[in-house]
Structure formats: C-alpha cells, structure tokens
Coordinates of C-alpha atoms and ligand atoms in Angstrom, one line a residue:
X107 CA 55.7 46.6 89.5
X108 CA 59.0 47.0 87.3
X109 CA 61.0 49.8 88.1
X110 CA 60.3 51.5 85.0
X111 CA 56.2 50.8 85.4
X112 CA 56.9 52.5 89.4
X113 CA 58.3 55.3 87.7
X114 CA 55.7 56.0 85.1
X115 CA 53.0 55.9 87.6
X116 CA 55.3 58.9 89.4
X117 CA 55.3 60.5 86.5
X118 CA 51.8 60.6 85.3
X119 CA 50.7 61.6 88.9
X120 CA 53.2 64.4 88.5
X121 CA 52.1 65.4 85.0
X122 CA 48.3 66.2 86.3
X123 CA 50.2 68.3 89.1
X124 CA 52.7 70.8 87.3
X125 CA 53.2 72.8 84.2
X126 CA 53.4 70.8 81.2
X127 CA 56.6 73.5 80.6
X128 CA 58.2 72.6 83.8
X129 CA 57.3 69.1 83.4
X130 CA 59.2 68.9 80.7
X131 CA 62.0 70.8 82.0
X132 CA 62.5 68.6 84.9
X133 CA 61.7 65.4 84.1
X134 CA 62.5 65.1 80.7
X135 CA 64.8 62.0 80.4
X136 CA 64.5 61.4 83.8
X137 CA 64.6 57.2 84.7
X138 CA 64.6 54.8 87.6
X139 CA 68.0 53.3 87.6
X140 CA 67.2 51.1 91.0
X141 CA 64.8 50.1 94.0
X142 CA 66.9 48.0 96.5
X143 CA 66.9 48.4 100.1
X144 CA 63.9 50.9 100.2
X145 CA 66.1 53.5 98.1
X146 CA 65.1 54.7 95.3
X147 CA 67.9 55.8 92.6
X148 CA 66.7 58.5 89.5
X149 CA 68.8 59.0 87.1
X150 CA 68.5 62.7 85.8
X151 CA 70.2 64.0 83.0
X152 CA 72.1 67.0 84.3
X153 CA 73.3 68.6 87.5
X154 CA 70.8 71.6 86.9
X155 CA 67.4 69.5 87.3
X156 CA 69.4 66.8 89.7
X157 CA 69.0 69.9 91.8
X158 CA 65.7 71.3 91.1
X159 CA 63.8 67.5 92.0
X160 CA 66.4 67.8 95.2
X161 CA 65.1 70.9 96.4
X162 CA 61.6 71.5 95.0
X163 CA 60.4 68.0 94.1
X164 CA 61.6 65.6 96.3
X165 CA 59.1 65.7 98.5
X166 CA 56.4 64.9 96.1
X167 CA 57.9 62.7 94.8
X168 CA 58.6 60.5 97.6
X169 CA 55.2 60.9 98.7
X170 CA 53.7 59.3 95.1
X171 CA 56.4 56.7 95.9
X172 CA 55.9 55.9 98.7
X173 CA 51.9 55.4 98.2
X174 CA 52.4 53.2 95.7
X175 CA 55.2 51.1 97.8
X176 CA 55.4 51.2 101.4
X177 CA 58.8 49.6 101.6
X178 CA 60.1 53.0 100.2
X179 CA 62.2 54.9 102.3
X180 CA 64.7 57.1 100.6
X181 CA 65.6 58.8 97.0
X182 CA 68.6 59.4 95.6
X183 CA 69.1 61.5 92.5
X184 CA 72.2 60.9 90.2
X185 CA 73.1 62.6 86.9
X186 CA 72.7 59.8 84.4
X187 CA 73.3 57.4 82.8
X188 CA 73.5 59.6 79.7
X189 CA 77.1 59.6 80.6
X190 CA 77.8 56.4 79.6
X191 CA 77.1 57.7 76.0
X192 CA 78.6 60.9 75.9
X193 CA 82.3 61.8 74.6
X194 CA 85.4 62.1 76.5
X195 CA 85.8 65.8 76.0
X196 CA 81.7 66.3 77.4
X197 CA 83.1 64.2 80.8
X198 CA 85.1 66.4 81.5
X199 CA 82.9 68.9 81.1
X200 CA 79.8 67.7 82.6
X201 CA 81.5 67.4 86.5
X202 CA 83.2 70.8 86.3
X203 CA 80.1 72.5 85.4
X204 CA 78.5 71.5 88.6
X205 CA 80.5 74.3 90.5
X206 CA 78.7 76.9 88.8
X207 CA 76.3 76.6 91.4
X208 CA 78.6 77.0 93.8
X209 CA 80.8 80.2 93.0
X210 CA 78.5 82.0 95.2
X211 CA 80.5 84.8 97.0
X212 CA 79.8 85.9 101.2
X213 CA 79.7 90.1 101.2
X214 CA 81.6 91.8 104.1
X215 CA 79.1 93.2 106.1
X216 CA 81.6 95.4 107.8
X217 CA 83.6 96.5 104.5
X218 CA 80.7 95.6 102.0
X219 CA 83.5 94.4 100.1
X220 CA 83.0 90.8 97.4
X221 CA 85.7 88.8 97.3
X222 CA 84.6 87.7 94.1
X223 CA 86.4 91.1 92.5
X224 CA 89.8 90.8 92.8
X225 CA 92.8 92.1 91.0
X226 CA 93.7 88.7 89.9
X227 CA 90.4 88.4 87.9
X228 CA 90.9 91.9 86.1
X229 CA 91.8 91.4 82.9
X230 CA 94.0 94.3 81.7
X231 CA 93.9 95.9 78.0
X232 CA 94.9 98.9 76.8
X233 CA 91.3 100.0 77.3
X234 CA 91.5 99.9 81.4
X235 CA 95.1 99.9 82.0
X236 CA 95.4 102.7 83.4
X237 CA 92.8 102.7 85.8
X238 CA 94.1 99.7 86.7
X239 CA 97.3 100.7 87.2
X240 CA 96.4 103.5 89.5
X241 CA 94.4 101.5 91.6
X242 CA 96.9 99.0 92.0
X243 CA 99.2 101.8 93.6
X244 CA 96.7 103.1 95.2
X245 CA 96.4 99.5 97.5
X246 CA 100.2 99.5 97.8
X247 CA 100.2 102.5 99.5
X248 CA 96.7 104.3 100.9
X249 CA 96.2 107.5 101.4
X250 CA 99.4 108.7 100.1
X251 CA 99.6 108.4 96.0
X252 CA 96.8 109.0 93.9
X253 CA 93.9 111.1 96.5
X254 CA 91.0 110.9 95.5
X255 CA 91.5 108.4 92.8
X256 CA 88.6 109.1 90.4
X257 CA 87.7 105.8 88.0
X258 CA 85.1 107.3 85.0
X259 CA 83.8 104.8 81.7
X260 CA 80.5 103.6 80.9
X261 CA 78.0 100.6 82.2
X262 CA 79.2 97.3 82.8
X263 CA 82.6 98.2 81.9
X264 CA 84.4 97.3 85.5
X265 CA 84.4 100.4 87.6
X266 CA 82.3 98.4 90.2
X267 CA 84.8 95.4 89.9
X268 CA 87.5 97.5 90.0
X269 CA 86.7 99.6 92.9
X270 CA 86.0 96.0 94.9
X271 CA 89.5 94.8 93.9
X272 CA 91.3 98.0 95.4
X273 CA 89.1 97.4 98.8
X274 CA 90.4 93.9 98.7
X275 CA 93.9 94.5 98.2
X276 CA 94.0 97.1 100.5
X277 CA 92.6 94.4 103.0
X278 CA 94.7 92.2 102.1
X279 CA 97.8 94.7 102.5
X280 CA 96.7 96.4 105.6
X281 CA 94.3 94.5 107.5
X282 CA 94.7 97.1 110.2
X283 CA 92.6 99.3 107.9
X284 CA 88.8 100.3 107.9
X285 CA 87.8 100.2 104.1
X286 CA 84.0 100.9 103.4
X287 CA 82.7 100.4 100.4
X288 CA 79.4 102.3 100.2
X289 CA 77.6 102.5 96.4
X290 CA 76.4 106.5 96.3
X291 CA 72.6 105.7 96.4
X292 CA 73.3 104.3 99.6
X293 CA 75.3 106.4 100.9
X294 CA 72.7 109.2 100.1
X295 CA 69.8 107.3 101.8
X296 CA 72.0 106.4 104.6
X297 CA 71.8 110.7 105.2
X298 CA 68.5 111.2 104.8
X299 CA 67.6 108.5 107.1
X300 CA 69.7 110.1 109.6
X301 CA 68.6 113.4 109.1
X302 CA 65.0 111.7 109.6
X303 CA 66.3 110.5 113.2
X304 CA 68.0 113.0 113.9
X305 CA 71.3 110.9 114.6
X306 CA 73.2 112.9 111.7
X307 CA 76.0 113.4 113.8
X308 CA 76.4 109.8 114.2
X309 CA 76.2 109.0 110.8
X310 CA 79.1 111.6 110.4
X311 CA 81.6 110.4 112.9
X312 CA 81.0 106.4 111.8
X313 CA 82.5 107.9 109.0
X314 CA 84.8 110.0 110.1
X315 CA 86.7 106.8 111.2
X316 CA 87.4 104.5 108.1
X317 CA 90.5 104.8 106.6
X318 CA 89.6 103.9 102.9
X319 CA 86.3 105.2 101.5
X320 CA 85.2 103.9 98.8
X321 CA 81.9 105.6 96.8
X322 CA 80.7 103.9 93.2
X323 CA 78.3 105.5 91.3
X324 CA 78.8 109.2 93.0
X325 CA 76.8 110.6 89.8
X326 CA 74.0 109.6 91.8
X327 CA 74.8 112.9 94.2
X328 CA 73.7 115.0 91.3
X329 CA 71.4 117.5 92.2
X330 CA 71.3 115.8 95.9
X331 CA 72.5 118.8 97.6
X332 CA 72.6 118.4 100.9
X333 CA 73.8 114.7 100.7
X334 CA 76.6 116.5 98.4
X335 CA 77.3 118.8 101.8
X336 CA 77.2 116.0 104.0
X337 CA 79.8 114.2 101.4
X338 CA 81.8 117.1 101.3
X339 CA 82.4 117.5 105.3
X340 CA 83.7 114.1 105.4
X341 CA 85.6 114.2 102.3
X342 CA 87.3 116.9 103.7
X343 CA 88.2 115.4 107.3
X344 CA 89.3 111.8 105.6
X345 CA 91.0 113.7 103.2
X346 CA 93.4 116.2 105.5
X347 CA 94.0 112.8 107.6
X348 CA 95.4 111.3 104.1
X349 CA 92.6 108.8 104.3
X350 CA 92.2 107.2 100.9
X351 CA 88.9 108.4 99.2
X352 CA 88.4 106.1 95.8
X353 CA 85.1 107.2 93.6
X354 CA 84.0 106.1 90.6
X355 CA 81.1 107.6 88.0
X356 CA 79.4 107.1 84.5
X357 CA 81.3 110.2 83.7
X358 CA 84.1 112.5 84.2
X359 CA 83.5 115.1 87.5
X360 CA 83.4 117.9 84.7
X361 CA 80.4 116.2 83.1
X362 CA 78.0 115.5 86.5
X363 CA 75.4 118.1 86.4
X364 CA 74.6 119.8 89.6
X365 CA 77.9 119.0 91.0
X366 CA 78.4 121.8 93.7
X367 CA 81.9 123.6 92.4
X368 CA 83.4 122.6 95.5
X369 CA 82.5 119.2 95.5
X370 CA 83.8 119.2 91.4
X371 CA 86.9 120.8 92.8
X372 CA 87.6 118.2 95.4
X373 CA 87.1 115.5 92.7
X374 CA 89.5 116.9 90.3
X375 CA 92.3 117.3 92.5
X376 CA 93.7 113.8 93.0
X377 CA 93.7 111.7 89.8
X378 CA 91.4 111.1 87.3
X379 CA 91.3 108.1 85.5
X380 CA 88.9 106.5 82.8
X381 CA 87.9 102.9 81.6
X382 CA 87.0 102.7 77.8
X383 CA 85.5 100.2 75.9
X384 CA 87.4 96.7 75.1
X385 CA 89.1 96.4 72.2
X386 CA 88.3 92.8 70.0
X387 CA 91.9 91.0 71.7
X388 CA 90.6 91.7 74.7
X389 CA 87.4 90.7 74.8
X390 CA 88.5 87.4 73.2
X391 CA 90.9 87.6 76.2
X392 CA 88.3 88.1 78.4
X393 CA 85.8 85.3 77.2
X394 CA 88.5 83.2 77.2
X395 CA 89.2 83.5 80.8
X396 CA 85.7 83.8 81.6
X397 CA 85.3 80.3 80.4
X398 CA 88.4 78.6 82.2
X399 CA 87.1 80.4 85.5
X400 CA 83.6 78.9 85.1
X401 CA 84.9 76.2 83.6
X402 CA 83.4 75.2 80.4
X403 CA 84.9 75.0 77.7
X404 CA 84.0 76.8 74.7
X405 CA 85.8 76.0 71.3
X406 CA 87.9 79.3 69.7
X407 CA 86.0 79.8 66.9
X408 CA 82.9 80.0 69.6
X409 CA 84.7 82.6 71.7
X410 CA 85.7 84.5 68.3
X411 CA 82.1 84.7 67.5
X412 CA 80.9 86.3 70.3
X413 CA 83.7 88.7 70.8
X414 CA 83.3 90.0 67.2
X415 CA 79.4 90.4 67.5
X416 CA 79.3 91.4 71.2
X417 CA 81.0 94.6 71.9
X418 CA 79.2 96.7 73.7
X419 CA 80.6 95.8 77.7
X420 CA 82.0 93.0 79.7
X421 CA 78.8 92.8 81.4
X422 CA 76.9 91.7 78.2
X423 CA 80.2 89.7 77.6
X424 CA 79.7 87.7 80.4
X425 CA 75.3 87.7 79.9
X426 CA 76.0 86.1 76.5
X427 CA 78.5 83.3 78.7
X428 CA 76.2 82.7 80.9
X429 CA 73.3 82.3 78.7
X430 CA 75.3 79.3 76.4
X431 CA 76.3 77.8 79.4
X432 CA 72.7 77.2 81.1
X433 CA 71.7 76.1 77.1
X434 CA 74.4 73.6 77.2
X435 CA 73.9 72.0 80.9
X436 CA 70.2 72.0 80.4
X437 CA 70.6 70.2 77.4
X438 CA 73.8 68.2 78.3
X439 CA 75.2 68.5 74.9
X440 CA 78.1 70.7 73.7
X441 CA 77.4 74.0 71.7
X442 CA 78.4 74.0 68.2
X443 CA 79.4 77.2 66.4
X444 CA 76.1 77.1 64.3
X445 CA 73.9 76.4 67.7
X446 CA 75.7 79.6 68.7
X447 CA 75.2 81.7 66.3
X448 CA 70.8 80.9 66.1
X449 CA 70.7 80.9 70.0
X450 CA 72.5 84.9 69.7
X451 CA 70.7 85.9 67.0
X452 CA 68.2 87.8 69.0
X453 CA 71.3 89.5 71.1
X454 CA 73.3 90.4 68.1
X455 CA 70.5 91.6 66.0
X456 CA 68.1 92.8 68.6
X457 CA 65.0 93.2 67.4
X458 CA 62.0 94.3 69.8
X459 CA 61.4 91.3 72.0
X460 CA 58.3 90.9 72.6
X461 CA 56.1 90.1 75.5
X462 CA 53.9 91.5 78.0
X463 CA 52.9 91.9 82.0
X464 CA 50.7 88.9 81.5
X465 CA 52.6 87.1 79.6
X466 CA 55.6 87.1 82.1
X467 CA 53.5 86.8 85.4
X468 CA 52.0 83.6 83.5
X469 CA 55.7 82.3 83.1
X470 CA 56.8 83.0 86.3
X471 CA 53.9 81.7 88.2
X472 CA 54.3 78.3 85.7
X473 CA 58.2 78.1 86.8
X474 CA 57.5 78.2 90.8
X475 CA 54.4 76.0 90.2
X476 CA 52.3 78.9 91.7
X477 CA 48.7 79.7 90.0
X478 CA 48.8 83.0 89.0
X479 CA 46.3 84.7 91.4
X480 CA 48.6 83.4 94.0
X481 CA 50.9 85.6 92.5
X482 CA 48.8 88.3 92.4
X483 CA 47.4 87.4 96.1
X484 CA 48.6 89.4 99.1
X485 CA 49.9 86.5 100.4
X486 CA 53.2 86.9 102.2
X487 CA 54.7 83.5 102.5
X488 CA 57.4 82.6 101.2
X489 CA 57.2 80.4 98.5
X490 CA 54.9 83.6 97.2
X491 CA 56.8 86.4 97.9
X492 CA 60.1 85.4 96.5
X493 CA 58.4 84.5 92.5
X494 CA 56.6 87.9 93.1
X495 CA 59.6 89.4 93.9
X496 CA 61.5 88.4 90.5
X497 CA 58.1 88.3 88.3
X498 CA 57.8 92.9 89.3
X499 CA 61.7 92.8 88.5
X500 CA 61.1 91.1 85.2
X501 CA 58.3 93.7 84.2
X502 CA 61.0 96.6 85.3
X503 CA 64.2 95.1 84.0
X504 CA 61.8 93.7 80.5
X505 CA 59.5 95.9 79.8
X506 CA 60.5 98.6 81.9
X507 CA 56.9 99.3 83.5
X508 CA 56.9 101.7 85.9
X509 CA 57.2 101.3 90.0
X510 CA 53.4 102.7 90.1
X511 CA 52.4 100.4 87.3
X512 CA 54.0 97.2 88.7
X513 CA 52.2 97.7 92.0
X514 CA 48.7 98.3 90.5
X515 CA 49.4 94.7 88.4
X516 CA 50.0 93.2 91.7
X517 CA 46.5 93.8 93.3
X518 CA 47.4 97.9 94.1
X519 CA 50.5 97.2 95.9
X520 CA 52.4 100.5 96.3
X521 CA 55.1 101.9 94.3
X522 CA 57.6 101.0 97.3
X523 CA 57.0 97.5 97.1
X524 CA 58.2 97.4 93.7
X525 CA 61.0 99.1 93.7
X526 CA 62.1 97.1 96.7
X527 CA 61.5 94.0 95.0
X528 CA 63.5 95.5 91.3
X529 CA 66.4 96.4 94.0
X530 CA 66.3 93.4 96.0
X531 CA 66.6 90.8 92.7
X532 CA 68.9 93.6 90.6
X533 CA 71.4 93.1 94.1
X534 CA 71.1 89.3 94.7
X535 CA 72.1 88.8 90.7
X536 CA 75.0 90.6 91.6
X537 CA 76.4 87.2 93.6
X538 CA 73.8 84.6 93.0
X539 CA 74.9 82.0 90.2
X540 CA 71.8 80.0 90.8
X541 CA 69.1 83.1 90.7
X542 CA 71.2 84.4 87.5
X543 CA 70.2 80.9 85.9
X544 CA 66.6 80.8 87.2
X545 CA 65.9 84.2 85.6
X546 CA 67.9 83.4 82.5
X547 CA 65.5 80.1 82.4
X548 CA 62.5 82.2 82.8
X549 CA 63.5 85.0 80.1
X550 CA 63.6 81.9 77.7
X551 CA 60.1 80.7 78.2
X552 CA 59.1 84.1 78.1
X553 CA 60.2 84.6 74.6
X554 CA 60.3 80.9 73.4
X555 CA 64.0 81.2 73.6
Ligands
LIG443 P1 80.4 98.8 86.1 O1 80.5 99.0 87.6 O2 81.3 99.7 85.3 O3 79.0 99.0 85.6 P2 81.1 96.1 86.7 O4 82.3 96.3 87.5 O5 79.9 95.8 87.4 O6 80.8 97.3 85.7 O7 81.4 95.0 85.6 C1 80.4 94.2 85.0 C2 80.9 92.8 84.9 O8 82.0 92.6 84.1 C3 81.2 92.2 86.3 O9 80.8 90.9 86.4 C4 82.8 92.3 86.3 O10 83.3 91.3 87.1 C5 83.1 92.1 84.8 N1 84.3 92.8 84.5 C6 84.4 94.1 84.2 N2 85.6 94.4 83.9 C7 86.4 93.3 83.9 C8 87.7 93.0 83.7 N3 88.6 94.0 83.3 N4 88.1 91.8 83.8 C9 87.3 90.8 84.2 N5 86.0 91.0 84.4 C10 85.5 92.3 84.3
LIG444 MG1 79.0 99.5 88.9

C-alpha cells in the first residue's frame, strides 16, 4: 500500500465515522507525508486542526492505522507542506499565530487577580485617560489619594481591565498587601451563603483584613439591601483604616437605583471617574496593538476598516479580531480588505441572525461528534457535559432563551443547571483563547458564516 492509498483508506473509515462538517474541517487537505520506522507523519494544513487530530483524533486514527499495518507504532502531526508554497510575509505569520493558543492566563486564587490586564496593555485616549490616570496613582500610593476611586462607562469599555491592572500594580508595588478582587455578584452571594450558614461574622472579618478591595460591577447591589448593609459595614472599617476601596459600575453612584443614601454617600466621597467611548484614533490604536500582541498581522487599510465600522466598545473591537484571525488560520491564507469587508458584513450591518434551539444543539452536537440525544441525555461524563455546557450558553448568549426554557430543552433539567452552565462558559471565555475559538467556530456553522 502507497502512503497516499494508507491514507485514503484512513480517511474513508473516518468519513462513515464523523460529521461530513467536521470532516471537512479537520481533514480537509490533510496528507501522509511519510511511513518509516513505524511513524507515521500527516501533514495538516494549519496549527488549528494539527491540534484538533492531536487531541480529539489521534486515537482513532491510529487505531485505523494500525489495523491496516501492524508495523505502525506512532503519529506525528506537522503543519504542511503548504508552506513550501506560501509567501514570505504568510511565514512569518503562520508560526507566530500558533501562540494564540497559548496566551492562556493562571487567575490568583487568593487575589482573583489576571495577569493578563495590566497597565502596560491599557491603551490610553482621551476617552479613558483619566480613569486611567487615577488608577495609576491610586497603585503608587494605596489607601491614601483617591478613596474610594469610583471607575463609571459602559459594557466592554475596560472598567474590568482596568480595575485588574490597579490590583496588579498594587501587587507589584506592595507585595506585602492583601488586594481582593471580588466582581459584586459575587460578593453578594458570598453574603447570602453566609447568612445561610450562619458564619456571617466570618465572612465579615475575612474581609475586614485585605488592604485593597476591589468590587466591579457594584450596580449589581441595587435593590440588594442587606448585602448593601453588609457592604457598608466593611466599607466603613477598610475605609477609617485608609484601606484602598476601588469600585467600578455601568453608571455613575447618582444613577444606581435603590442605592441606600448612605451607601451613595460613601461612593461619592472619594473620586469619581468615568470611561467613555473610543474615539476613531484610538481604536485604530487599539486594533493596531491588538494585532502585534496576538501577533498577526493585519494590513492598515484592514485595521482602518474595522475601526471606522466598529465603534460601539473595545470588547467588540477585539470579537471582530478574533473572529478574522480564526478565518485566516483555519484557512491558512491572508485576509484581504475585500474578504474583510463580506466576512463583517453581518457585524456592521446586523441584521436578525437567524437560527434556533435545534438548530444550535444540532451544531454543537456535530462539532464534539456527540449524537444529539446524547446531548440531550442525562449523562454526566465528560465528553457530554462540557458540549452541553456551551450548546445552553449558546441558546442564552444567541437567542437569549430563558434559564427555565434551556432546562426544559435539555430533558427538564432545572433552571439552575443552566444558569450554571451560561456562567461557567461566559467566565472561562474570559481567559480561554482556545474555548473563545471553538465557540467562534461553532457560531459560524450555526449561521453558515
Ligand atoms: P468592561 O468591564 O467595562 O465591560 P472589560 O474591561 O472587560 O470591559 O474590557 C473588554 C475587553 O476590552 C477586554 O478584553 C479588555 O482587555 C479590552 N480593553 C478594554 N479597554 C482597553 C484598553 N484601554 N486597552 C486595551 N484593551 C482594553
Ligand atoms: Mg467588566
């Protein structure tokens, strides 16, 4: 048997085993380059399905292989041949993409602080400079500047990334320091749980002893009142210990509703800074350094597009990034202006996408190779749970089903195990390159991107 008639007879075994969409996917221009010494080398033709057939076909594989010769022992996947064709400028490109994968970030579990948001990786424009610049004096010197330092401006603006990159600096400064880093959902779950227990005064004193508090999000106290009380009591004993207390909300205190006045109070008295929305320099600024830090490398006229048709917030900024770059590795060819401007058509213009519960259970149960009643099943392993997981947060984050809905489409699992799932995937696509790609691959075939 010639290598390329051994490989053939892999591939049609495979065919009658998986999706003809993942088929394609993964083994599209896929080739035996070599057989010698019982090792098998396949050629693939980028580092995205080199390590899909590593980790979820390999073994498969080798056992077709290895049916049909004895003598094999070992597979070795390398990313192709292809390269032989491709331009100088795409070589350089095709290696450094290959660390995408691997910009994956350890959280603090102590601190719950990312390295991944730094000050270094904060762009500045007049849009955030302030902010900014408060929080940088506010890590110089703790406790004793700006107390509380209050950060306001919409979604996906930076507060988050901001808030991180004080707790970092501050660590960085001060290592001596307890920093906590606690979103305001938490924070308010972490009270009633202890109220349940009855270990409140626990809860209290844990806090009682960090020296830089830092709460995101704290509209979520609205109407929470006695979390707001429980807040308040510590506020107040960091506070005449000139602890540094750093909060940040989706609107100015003024603006949360059922703010107790004291709480409100407390808020206003330090300093009150807001983030706005990026001006065009900036977010060409931004995209361009977006780029060189995941490093691709998009041409200007690229970047220029997207930061004149993409304005709403640096998150979308960076979905739009993301999106081109898992087009261009999966298709190991560089993006022109014109391939741009089709593939954001949908983004730019939004119309209604389109698509429905069945529709994305059928994908994602296609994309894990699961049948869909597996899906569906109780089953709890883990190959099960995980596609579950992301098909209920693709029916939230989509089509924005509701929790009770989502658990009677999975066989009348409750409400709970829905959200859990939505907050598990949201969280983990906070850090995880690789997850961010998978879904992004999904969301395609769901809507024939
Ligand atoms: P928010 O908390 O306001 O909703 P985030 O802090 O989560 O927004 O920001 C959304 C994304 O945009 C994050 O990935 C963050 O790193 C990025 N981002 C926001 N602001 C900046 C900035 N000034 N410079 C670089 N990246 C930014
Ligand atoms: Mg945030």
């Amino acid at each position: 048997m010639t290598k390329e008639e051994l490989w053939q007879a892999v591939l049609a075994q495979i065919q009658l085993n998986i999706s003809p969409a993942n088929f394609a996917t993964w083994f599209k221009n896929t080739e035996v380059i070599n057989t010698k010494g019982g090792e098998v080398v396949i050629s693939v033709p980028n580092s995205f399905a080199k390590e899909w057939l590593e980790q979820k076909y390999n073994k498969t594989i080798f056992k077709i292989l290895h049916t049909l010769d004895e003598n094999i022992k070992d597979i070795k996947y390398i990313i192709g041949k292809q390269e032989l064709r491709i331009t100088k400028k795409e070589r350089i490109e095709i290696p450094l993409i290959d660390q995408l994968e691997f910009s994956e970030f350890k959280l603090d579990k102590e601190t719950n602080l990312n390295p991944r948001y730094a000050f270094e990786n904060f762009i500045v424009g007049p849009f955030n400079e302030l902010s900014q610049a408060a929080g940088l004096a506010v890590s110089k010197n703790p406790g004793f500047i700006y107390n509380p330092l209050f950060i306001y401006g919409g979604v996906g603006l930076g507060k988050t990334h901001l808030l991180q990159a004080i707790g970092n600096e501050i660590n960085k400064n001060f290592s001596e320091k307890k920093i906590k880093y606690i979103p305001a959902e938490k924070f308010t779950s972490g009270v009633i749980t202890s109220i349940r227990n009855q270990e409140m005064e626990n809860f209290k004193s844990k806090y009682r002893q960090i020296d830089v508090l830092i709460i995101d999000d704290v509209q979520f106290l609205a109407g929470k009142e006695k979390t707001q009380e429980e807040f308040f009591h510590i506020f107040n004993t960091l506070y005449e210990k000139n602890k540094q207390i750093i909060i940040s909300s989706d609107r100015p205190p003024k603006t949360i509703p059922a703010l107790t006045e004291r709480l409100r109070s407390r808020f206003e008295g330090g300093m009150i800074a807001d983030i706005g929305i990026p001006d065009y320099e900036t977010r060409f600024v931004i995209l361009k350094t977006k780029t060189s830090e995941k490093n691709v490398d998009f041409s200007d006229e690229i970047l220029n597009y997207i930061a004149l048709n993409i304005k709403k917030n640096i998150r979308e900024l960076e979905g739009v990034l993301n999106k081109l770059i898992v087009y261009q590795k999966i298709n190991n060819q560089i993006l022109t202006p014109e391939t741009v401007k089709i593939l954001l058509k949908n983004t730019i213009i939004s119309p209604p996408k389109i698509t429905t519960p069945k529709k994305i259970i059928q994908v994602v149960a296609e994309f894990y190779d699961l049948k869909e009643k597996d899906l569906l099943t109780l089953s709890r392993r883990k190959e099960i749970v995980y596609p579950r997981q992301i098909a209920m947060y693709l029916l939230r984050e989509e089509l924005k089903n509701s929790y009770p809905f989502i658990g009677r489409r999975f066989r009348g699992k409750d409400h709970t195990t829905a959200i859990y799932a939505y907050e598990k995937i949201l969280k983990e696509l906070e850090n995880n390159e690789k997850l961010k790609e998978e879904i992004e691959l999904i969301k395609q075939q769901i809507y024939n991107f």
